DNA sequence: TTGAAAGCGCTAACAG
DNA sequence: CTGTTAGCGCTTTCAA
């Protein structure tokens, strides 16, 4: 920071005491006389002293900073995750440093590298849609840097994870659609490798199987989550010989693209085709028709992930990785009411 | 960080050279023999060395980190601002540390304090809606900590600012509404003290004046931006003796609340009442009717703010504060086409 | 081209 | 209850 920063040394000199006494007084050490402590505090105030966290961090080998890696910031879901993490971290005396991978694998690796060299005490990571190899996570394990994965996770690492019950969520959607009389339910998934996609497809298939509806591979398509891709795949589905009577989109943003496309083709939702998303964005109920979706407790996910990591940091010995799975809630609106 | 971190000392010992040589080699100092440098690099690689940024920061008194304070993260506008800042910062070798004030003045002050003690090299700040006194900014000036204000700014400080031309944007909206034949245009503003509100109201009034429409104080209301407040005020406007035939909302989220409320009352948009927002959220064109609005270059704002701050950091002497004002674009959609 | 040594601001034995 | 001292990992004179 700028020139002339006030240090504990300045306070010590002014008060003609030692720096260690100042240091202790500032941290409310019980071994310091009340009077001395008050004098130190007063002088610190007077000089507008701000502790140098950098020096503290170097000394105690702990930055009290958490690193966050998310695929993107401009997404209500991840922004809420981050809010949950941040509020929790602050309450427990930690800062956070946020990086976004922009859904790019190389960027994700680079983000983690940056965060490590910044010496964050631990990491909270949500993987990019491109991520299909995991040496960078293995590397964290080897370096004994604590981290937890949330939402966009992978399995097989001895770390905590926080997710929603994607399978059950997708199951509930599909069941609901079947109950509305839909016979040919299409699923627009994200990239095939993504954990949440696999899980949601599993729930979708489970519901179909239970109802004796056979699974048609043509009805399952994989989007790279761009608007172009979403619209193209919707078009592709509409071109099927046996057209779908419902579309289940992997998330609300995809559902919105689908909705725009369907409207542009003059199709009526839900009459001609039902539509359901996943996530429950704040605008989803303002759409026309209002979008049925699955509500995910994003803030809560962040909160849990942060608390878990912080517990681990506090007491590494007795820590055991946990796989936290949160419930989702099916939100039925007009886009799926036949 | 964890135990057994590799340091330059480890490299020096392995190679039987001094730490200063290692330090220099690592930073590609020209005074080091190529051969030595290569050996150092190889060994660093082999030992999986990661420089300790904390130690570097303490030594050179520079953290290469920028602090960001925004009112909220879960907003597409601010998330885009941040993306712009982040991309720019990374490209120029800086990290960012993000705080959200949650639109709370005390939190804003606390965020800035935290960021300062973390020794960020500079700050990018967008004020909370509650902020009406500015000692915390004055304090930054006194400490000679560089900062730039963006979007939610205040005037009167010798610092750079980045905004859009709010007055002109609001002027264009109001003009457009008048052209559509609207005679009684209501304005739902944010808190009265907010800079952007004042500016936008000015544009609104200017357009009315130019067209000889007299300004009716009953048509200008101040929301605290909560959904409850937005709906209550809409209701209040509808209860006016002389009802409005258009509503201009301070931003898209407010406009969406208004839209929901109007629909719930069975009113037709734009037939019964026209509606325009400000910001252009990605979903705004998916609404029914699609929402007319003003497009703000949020990412670009972040980019400019970051570049400006970074320039200042690079060369503090020759730096002059700038007030950057970006253009907006009126986006006419169905919600305002009579 | 390299090394020795000082020191950034702070904390934490250890000693008194 | 307080002071002395060493040192976290790194950069940077200064000297060789």
mmCIF file of N, CA and C in Angstrom, chain A residues 148-149 157-163 304 307-308 311-312 319-325:
data_model
loop_
_atom_site.group_PDB
_atom_site.id
_atom_site.type_symbol
_atom_site.label_atom_id
_atom_site.label_comp_id
_atom_site.label_asym_id
_atom_site.label_seq_id
_atom_site.Cartn_x
_atom_site.Cartn_y
_atom_site.Cartn_z
ATOM 1 N N UNK A 148 -13.470 -28.070 -1.394
ATOM 2 C CA UNK A 148 -14.740 -28.772 -1.519
ATOM 3 C C UNK A 148 -15.328 -28.442 -2.877
ATOM 4 N N UNK A 149 -16.015 -29.425 -3.421
ATOM 5 C CA UNK A 149 -16.650 -29.253 -4.725
ATOM 6 C C UNK A 149 -18.133 -29.005 -4.522
ATOM 7 N N UNK A 157 -12.858 -38.293 -5.324
ATOM 8 C CA UNK A 157 -11.834 -37.641 -4.515
ATOM 9 C C UNK A 157 -12.280 -37.627 -3.054
ATOM 10 N N UNK A 158 -11.313 -37.738 -2.163
ATOM 11 C CA UNK A 158 -11.652 -37.747 -0.740
ATOM 12 C C UNK A 158 -11.919 -36.336 -0.241
ATOM 13 N N UNK A 159 -12.898 -35.679 -0.833
ATOM 14 C CA UNK A 159 -13.231 -34.312 -0.429
ATOM 15 C C UNK A 159 -14.741 -34.198 -0.284
ATOM 16 N N UNK A 160 -15.150 -33.173 0.422
ATOM 17 C CA UNK A 160 -16.579 -32.947 0.578
ATOM 18 C C UNK A 160 -17.190 -32.428 -0.707
ATOM 19 N N UNK A 161 -18.444 -32.764 -0.920
ATOM 20 C CA UNK A 161 -19.172 -32.252 -2.074
ATOM 21 C C UNK A 161 -20.534 -31.742 -1.600
ATOM 22 N N UNK A 162 -21.029 -30.755 -2.304
ATOM 23 C CA UNK A 162 -22.376 -30.246 -2.027
ATOM 24 C C UNK A 162 -23.134 -30.185 -3.345
ATOM 25 N N UNK A 163 -24.221 -30.905 -3.397
ATOM 26 C CA UNK A 163 -25.039 -30.908 -4.612
ATOM 27 C C UNK A 163 -26.504 -30.906 -4.222
ATOM 28 N N UNK A 304 -23.421 -24.085 2.980
ATOM 29 C CA UNK A 304 -22.980 -25.388 3.461
ATOM 30 C C UNK A 304 -21.556 -25.692 3.018
ATOM 31 N N UNK A 307 -19.185 -23.581 5.108
ATOM 32 C CA UNK A 307 -19.096 -24.055 6.483
ATOM 33 C C UNK A 307 -18.291 -25.347 6.565
ATOM 34 N N UNK A 308 -18.523 -26.209 5.609
ATOM 35 C CA UNK A 308 -17.804 -27.473 5.610
ATOM 36 C C UNK A 308 -16.301 -27.238 5.473
ATOM 37 N N UNK A 311 -14.887 -25.677 8.656
ATOM 38 C CA UNK A 311 -14.761 -26.669 9.728
ATOM 39 C C UNK A 311 -13.473 -27.469 9.524
ATOM 40 N N UNK A 312 -13.257 -27.827 8.294
ATOM 41 C CA UNK A 312 -12.078 -28.605 7.932
ATOM 42 C C UNK A 312 -10.801 -27.828 8.255
ATOM 43 N N UNK A 319 -11.411 -34.188 10.722
ATOM 44 C CA UNK A 319 -12.323 -33.935 9.608
ATOM 45 C C UNK A 319 -12.549 -35.160 8.720
ATOM 46 N N UNK A 320 -13.801 -35.370 8.391
ATOM 47 C CA UNK A 320 -14.168 -36.435 7.456
ATOM 48 C C UNK A 320 -14.952 -35.825 6.296
ATOM 49 N N UNK A 321 -14.578 -36.144 5.065
ATOM 50 C CA UNK A 321 -15.323 -35.615 3.920
ATOM 51 C C UNK A 321 -16.796 -36.013 3.981
ATOM 52 N N UNK A 322 -17.641 -35.102 3.588
ATOM 53 C CA UNK A 322 -19.066 -35.408 3.560
ATOM 54 C C UNK A 322 -19.622 -35.144 2.169
ATOM 55 N N UNK A 323 -20.617 -35.915 1.799
ATOM 56 C CA UNK A 323 -21.310 -35.643 0.545
ATOM 57 C C UNK A 323 -22.697 -35.144 0.870
ATOM 58 N N UNK A 324 -22.840 -33.838 0.824
ATOM 59 C CA UNK A 324 -24.118 -33.230 1.185
ATOM 60 C C UNK A 324 -25.006 -33.136 -0.045
ATOM 61 N N UNK A 325 -26.207 -33.656 0.087
ATOM 62 C CA UNK A 325 -27.153 -33.626 -1.021
ATOM 63 C C UNK A 325 -28.422 -32.917 -0.561
#
